[in-house]
Amino acid sequence: MRAVIQRVQGAQITIDHQEVRAIGPGLTVFLGVMRGDTERQADFLAEKIRELRIFTDENGKMNLSLMDIGGEMLVVSNFTLSTDCKKGRRPSFDMAAPPEEAKDLYLRFVEQVRASGVKKVETGEFGAHMDVLVNNDGPVTIIIDTEKIGK
């Protein structure tokens, strides 16, 4: 799995130009599911992200997690994170998991985050057109690829 994590002051997502969902301070997570990913990666990544110490403490140091600050999370499915741009100019999406498998693991990730006690968890809609507005705080943007960290 690949995740692009942004520390945000707030974020909102509009699904199919109709429904709007929003969060306050916390994290926006763009989540891509790769071929071969399992529930193990979804569970690991959910825990890793909610415990990342990327929020500032009273001394201005990045020392607090989402759980420490009582923050919220917006999770956005994003198959384009599985691109391979090694050849040519058109990205290849061959590394993306098949849609049903990807949806199941995306939902597993979301459920793990919700079950962990995150204050508020909003999502996009898997496979829908989504407009995402992110008020990045910092900016702080972190990329985690479970394959690269051996999980």
PDB file of C-alpha atoms in Angstrom, residues 3-147:
ATOM      1  CA  ALA A   3      -0.155   6.472   1.410  1.00  0.00           C
ATOM      2  CA  VAL A   4       0.370  10.187   1.005  1.00  0.00           C
ATOM      3  CA  ILE A   5      -0.334  11.770   4.373  1.00  0.00           C
ATOM      4  CA  GLN A   6      -0.882  15.475   4.859  1.00  0.00           C
ATOM      5  CA  ARG A   7      -1.149  17.231   8.190  1.00  0.00           C
ATOM      6  CA  VAL A   8      -4.101  19.569   7.755  1.00  0.00           C
ATOM      7  CA  GLN A   9      -5.885  22.405   9.466  1.00  0.00           C
ATOM      8  CA  GLY A  10      -8.977  21.100   7.684  1.00  0.00           C
ATOM      9  CA  ALA A  11     -10.051  19.295   4.526  1.00  0.00           C
ATOM     10  CA  GLN A  12     -13.176  18.555   2.568  1.00  0.00           C
ATOM     11  CA  ILE A  13     -14.175  16.193  -0.180  1.00  0.00           C
ATOM     12  CA  THR A  14     -17.012  16.566  -2.672  1.00  0.00           C
ATOM     13  CA  ILE A  15     -18.234  13.300  -4.158  1.00  0.00           C
ATOM     14  CA  ASP A  16     -19.601  13.323  -7.720  1.00  0.00           C
ATOM     15  CA  HIS A  17     -20.143  17.110  -7.488  1.00  0.00           C
ATOM     16  CA  GLN A  18     -22.862  16.555  -4.852  1.00  0.00           C
ATOM     17  CA  GLU A  19     -22.136  15.293  -1.353  1.00  0.00           C
ATOM     18  CA  VAL A  20     -19.613  17.187   0.787  1.00  0.00           C
ATOM     19  CA  ARG A  21     -17.784  15.688   3.760  1.00  0.00           C
ATOM     20  CA  ALA A  22     -15.286  17.599   5.905  1.00  0.00           C
ATOM     21  CA  ILE A  23     -12.847  17.310   8.792  1.00  0.00           C
ATOM     22  CA  GLY A  24     -11.147  19.769  11.093  1.00  0.00           C
ATOM     23  CA  PRO A  25      -7.521  19.583  12.216  1.00  0.00           C
ATOM     24  CA  GLY A  26      -5.886  16.220  11.592  1.00  0.00           C
ATOM     25  CA  LEU A  27      -4.748  14.180   8.608  1.00  0.00           C
ATOM     26  CA  THR A  28      -5.772  13.674   5.011  1.00  0.00           C
ATOM     27  CA  VAL A  29      -4.650  10.272   3.743  1.00  0.00           C
ATOM     28  CA  PHE A  30      -4.582   9.439   0.046  1.00  0.00           C
ATOM     29  CA  LEU A  31      -4.461   5.631  -0.040  1.00  0.00           C
ATOM     30  CA  GLY A  32      -3.402   3.443  -2.952  1.00  0.00           C
ATOM     31  CA  VAL A  33      -3.742  -0.345  -2.873  1.00  0.00           C
ATOM     32  CA  MET A  34      -1.155  -2.311  -4.830  1.00  0.00           C
ATOM     33  CA  ARG A  35      -1.237  -5.810  -6.304  1.00  0.00           C
ATOM     34  CA  GLY A  36      -0.294  -8.291  -3.610  1.00  0.00           C
ATOM     35  CA  ASP A  37      -1.346  -6.120  -0.666  1.00  0.00           C
ATOM     36  CA  THR A  38      -3.110  -7.908   2.172  1.00  0.00           C
ATOM     37  CA  GLU A  39      -5.036  -7.121   5.338  1.00  0.00           C
ATOM     38  CA  ARG A  40      -1.654  -7.146   7.082  1.00  0.00           C
ATOM     39  CA  GLN A  41      -0.564  -4.021   5.176  1.00  0.00           C
ATOM     40  CA  ALA A  42      -3.911  -2.291   5.802  1.00  0.00           C
ATOM     41  CA  ASP A  43      -3.719  -2.976   9.541  1.00  0.00           C
ATOM     42  CA  PHE A  44      -0.057  -1.947   9.781  1.00  0.00           C
ATOM     43  CA  LEU A  45      -0.600   1.269   7.849  1.00  0.00           C
ATOM     44  CA  ALA A  46      -3.690   2.265   9.870  1.00  0.00           C
ATOM     45  CA  GLU A  47      -1.725   1.951  13.102  1.00  0.00           C
ATOM     46  CA  LYS A  48       1.415   3.590  11.707  1.00  0.00           C
ATOM     47  CA  ILE A  49      -0.438   6.645  10.394  1.00  0.00           C
ATOM     48  CA  ARG A  50      -2.561   7.298  13.470  1.00  0.00           C
ATOM     49  CA  GLU A  51       0.556   7.065  15.685  1.00  0.00           C
ATOM     50  CA  LEU A  52       2.915   9.176  13.506  1.00  0.00           C
ATOM     51  CA  ARG A  53       4.302  11.967  15.660  1.00  0.00           C
ATOM     52  CA  ILE A  54       3.920  14.822  13.175  1.00  0.00           C
ATOM     53  CA  PHE A  55       1.958  17.371  15.213  1.00  0.00           C
ATOM     54  CA  THR A  56       3.793  20.020  17.204  1.00  0.00           C
ATOM     55  CA  ASP A  57       4.007  19.985  20.975  1.00  0.00           C
ATOM     56  CA  GLU A  58       4.242  22.984  23.314  1.00  0.00           C
ATOM     57  CA  ASN A  59       7.917  23.373  22.345  1.00  0.00           C
ATOM     58  CA  GLY A  60       7.215  23.517  18.618  1.00  0.00           C
ATOM     59  CA  LYS A  61       8.641  20.015  18.016  1.00  0.00           C
ATOM     60  CA  MET A  62       6.864  17.377  15.931  1.00  0.00           C
ATOM     61  CA  ASN A  63       6.237  15.075  18.854  1.00  0.00           C
ATOM     62  CA  LEU A  64       2.482  14.409  18.973  1.00  0.00           C
ATOM     63  CA  SER A  65       0.310  11.930  17.088  1.00  0.00           C
ATOM     64  CA  LEU A  66      -3.208  12.248  15.709  1.00  0.00           C
ATOM     65  CA  MET A  67      -4.407  10.389  18.799  1.00  0.00           C
ATOM     66  CA  ASP A  68      -2.533  12.769  21.106  1.00  0.00           C
ATOM     67  CA  ILE A  69      -4.234  15.848  19.649  1.00  0.00           C
ATOM     68  CA  GLY A  70      -7.700  14.283  19.223  1.00  0.00           C
ATOM     69  CA  GLY A  71      -7.461  14.957  15.488  1.00  0.00           C
ATOM     70  CA  GLU A  72      -9.672  13.851  12.625  1.00  0.00           C
ATOM     71  CA  MET A  73      -8.902  11.925   9.434  1.00  0.00           C
ATOM     72  CA  LEU A  74     -10.098  12.095   5.837  1.00  0.00           C
ATOM     73  CA  VAL A  75      -9.271   8.925   3.864  1.00  0.00           C
ATOM     74  CA  VAL A  76      -9.345   9.138   0.072  1.00  0.00           C
ATOM     75  CA  SER A  77      -8.947   6.098  -2.188  1.00  0.00           C
ATOM     76  CA  ASN A  78      -6.428   6.937  -4.892  1.00  0.00           C
ATOM     77  CA  PHE A  79      -5.431   4.266  -7.397  1.00  0.00           C
ATOM     78  CA  THR A  80      -3.143   6.733  -9.190  1.00  0.00           C
ATOM     79  CA  LEU A  81      -0.637   6.224  -6.350  1.00  0.00           C
ATOM     80  CA  SER A  82       0.127   2.869  -7.985  1.00  0.00           C
ATOM     81  CA  THR A  83       1.590   4.447 -11.099  1.00  0.00           C
ATOM     82  CA  ASP A  84       4.796   3.386 -12.734  1.00  0.00           C
ATOM     83  CA  CYS A  85       6.354   6.205 -14.745  1.00  0.00           C
ATOM     84  CA  LYS A  86       9.615   4.500 -15.701  1.00  0.00           C
ATOM     85  CA  LYS A  87       8.818   4.245 -19.399  1.00  0.00           C
ATOM     86  CA  GLY A  88       7.428   6.844 -21.736  1.00  0.00           C
ATOM     87  CA  ARG A  89       5.112   9.647 -20.719  1.00  0.00           C
ATOM     88  CA  ARG A  90       1.908   7.782 -20.000  1.00  0.00           C
ATOM     89  CA  PRO A  91       1.711   6.367 -16.468  1.00  0.00           C
ATOM     90  CA  SER A  92       1.122   2.626 -16.165  1.00  0.00           C
ATOM     91  CA  PHE A  93      -1.370   1.442 -13.560  1.00  0.00           C
ATOM     92  CA  ASP A  94      -0.409  -2.233 -13.808  1.00  0.00           C
ATOM     93  CA  MET A  95       0.733  -2.246 -10.180  1.00  0.00           C
ATOM     94  CA  ALA A  96      -2.750  -1.300  -8.904  1.00  0.00           C
ATOM     95  CA  ALA A  97      -4.775  -4.005  -7.199  1.00  0.00           C
ATOM     96  CA  PRO A  98      -7.949  -5.126  -9.007  1.00  0.00           C
ATOM     97  CA  PRO A  99     -10.894  -2.868  -8.043  1.00  0.00           C
ATOM     98  CA  GLU A 100     -12.785  -5.295  -5.783  1.00  0.00           C
ATOM     99  CA  GLU A 101      -9.632  -6.307  -3.925  1.00  0.00           C
ATOM    100  CA  ALA A 102      -8.556  -2.670  -3.597  1.00  0.00           C
ATOM    101  CA  LYS A 103     -11.971  -1.632  -2.292  1.00  0.00           C
ATOM    102  CA  ASP A 104     -11.961  -4.375   0.354  1.00  0.00           C
ATOM    103  CA  LEU A 105      -8.519  -3.339   1.620  1.00  0.00           C
ATOM    104  CA  TYR A 106      -9.396   0.369   1.508  1.00  0.00           C
ATOM    105  CA  LEU A 107     -12.482  -0.354   3.622  1.00  0.00           C
ATOM    106  CA  ARG A 108     -10.391  -2.521   5.961  1.00  0.00           C
ATOM    107  CA  PHE A 109      -7.998   0.407   6.486  1.00  0.00           C
ATOM    108  CA  VAL A 110     -10.902   2.781   7.215  1.00  0.00           C
ATOM    109  CA  GLU A 111     -12.485   0.349   9.684  1.00  0.00           C
ATOM    110  CA  GLN A 112      -9.163  -0.144  11.494  1.00  0.00           C
ATOM    111  CA  VAL A 113      -8.799   3.621  11.884  1.00  0.00           C
ATOM    112  CA  ARG A 114     -12.381   3.985  13.132  1.00  0.00           C
ATOM    113  CA  ALA A 115     -12.014   1.076  15.557  1.00  0.00           C
ATOM    114  CA  SER A 116      -8.853   2.634  17.027  1.00  0.00           C
ATOM    115  CA  GLY A 117     -10.784   5.573  18.436  1.00  0.00           C
ATOM    116  CA  VAL A 118      -9.903   8.357  16.001  1.00  0.00           C
ATOM    117  CA  LYS A 119     -12.293  11.193  16.881  1.00  0.00           C
ATOM    118  CA  LYS A 120     -13.847  11.550  13.406  1.00  0.00           C
ATOM    119  CA  VAL A 121     -13.122   9.641  10.196  1.00  0.00           C
ATOM    120  CA  GLU A 122     -14.543  10.773   6.870  1.00  0.00           C
ATOM    121  CA  THR A 123     -14.043   9.095   3.520  1.00  0.00           C
ATOM    122  CA  GLY A 124     -14.491   9.630  -0.124  1.00  0.00           C
ATOM    123  CA  GLU A 125     -16.337   7.045  -2.156  1.00  0.00           C
ATOM    124  CA  PHE A 126     -14.310   4.300  -3.789  1.00  0.00           C
ATOM    125  CA  GLY A 127     -14.316   4.703  -7.576  1.00  0.00           C
ATOM    126  CA  ALA A 128     -16.248   7.983  -7.600  1.00  0.00           C
ATOM    127  CA  HIS A 129     -15.088  11.329  -8.965  1.00  0.00           C
ATOM    128  CA  MET A 130     -13.922  13.394  -6.004  1.00  0.00           C
ATOM    129  CA  ASP A 131     -12.791  16.975  -5.542  1.00  0.00           C
ATOM    130  CA  VAL A 132     -10.519  17.296  -2.513  1.00  0.00           C
ATOM    131  CA  LEU A 133      -9.664  20.578  -0.806  1.00  0.00           C
ATOM    132  CA  VAL A 134      -6.800  20.334   1.660  1.00  0.00           C
ATOM    133  CA  ASN A 135      -5.578  23.092   3.937  1.00  0.00           C
ATOM    134  CA  ASN A 136      -2.100  21.608   4.478  1.00  0.00           C
ATOM    135  CA  ASP A 137      -0.565  22.652   7.790  1.00  0.00           C
ATOM    136  CA  GLY A 138       3.157  23.308   7.563  1.00  0.00           C
ATOM    137  CA  PRO A 139       3.229  22.045   4.849  1.00  0.00           C
ATOM    138  CA  VAL A 140       3.740  18.562   6.237  1.00  0.00           C
ATOM    139  CA  THR A 141       3.431  15.770   3.665  1.00  0.00           C
ATOM    140  CA  ILE A 142       4.717  12.241   4.258  1.00  0.00           C
ATOM    141  CA  ILE A 143       4.751   9.253   1.908  1.00  0.00           C
ATOM    142  CA  ILE A 144       4.682   5.684   3.212  1.00  0.00           C
ATOM    143  CA  ASP A 145       5.056   2.674   0.928  1.00  0.00           C
ATOM    144  CA  THR A 146       4.638  -0.606   2.828  1.00  0.00           C
ATOM    145  CA  GLU A 147       6.762  -2.383   0.230  1.00  0.00           C
TER     146      GLU A 147
END
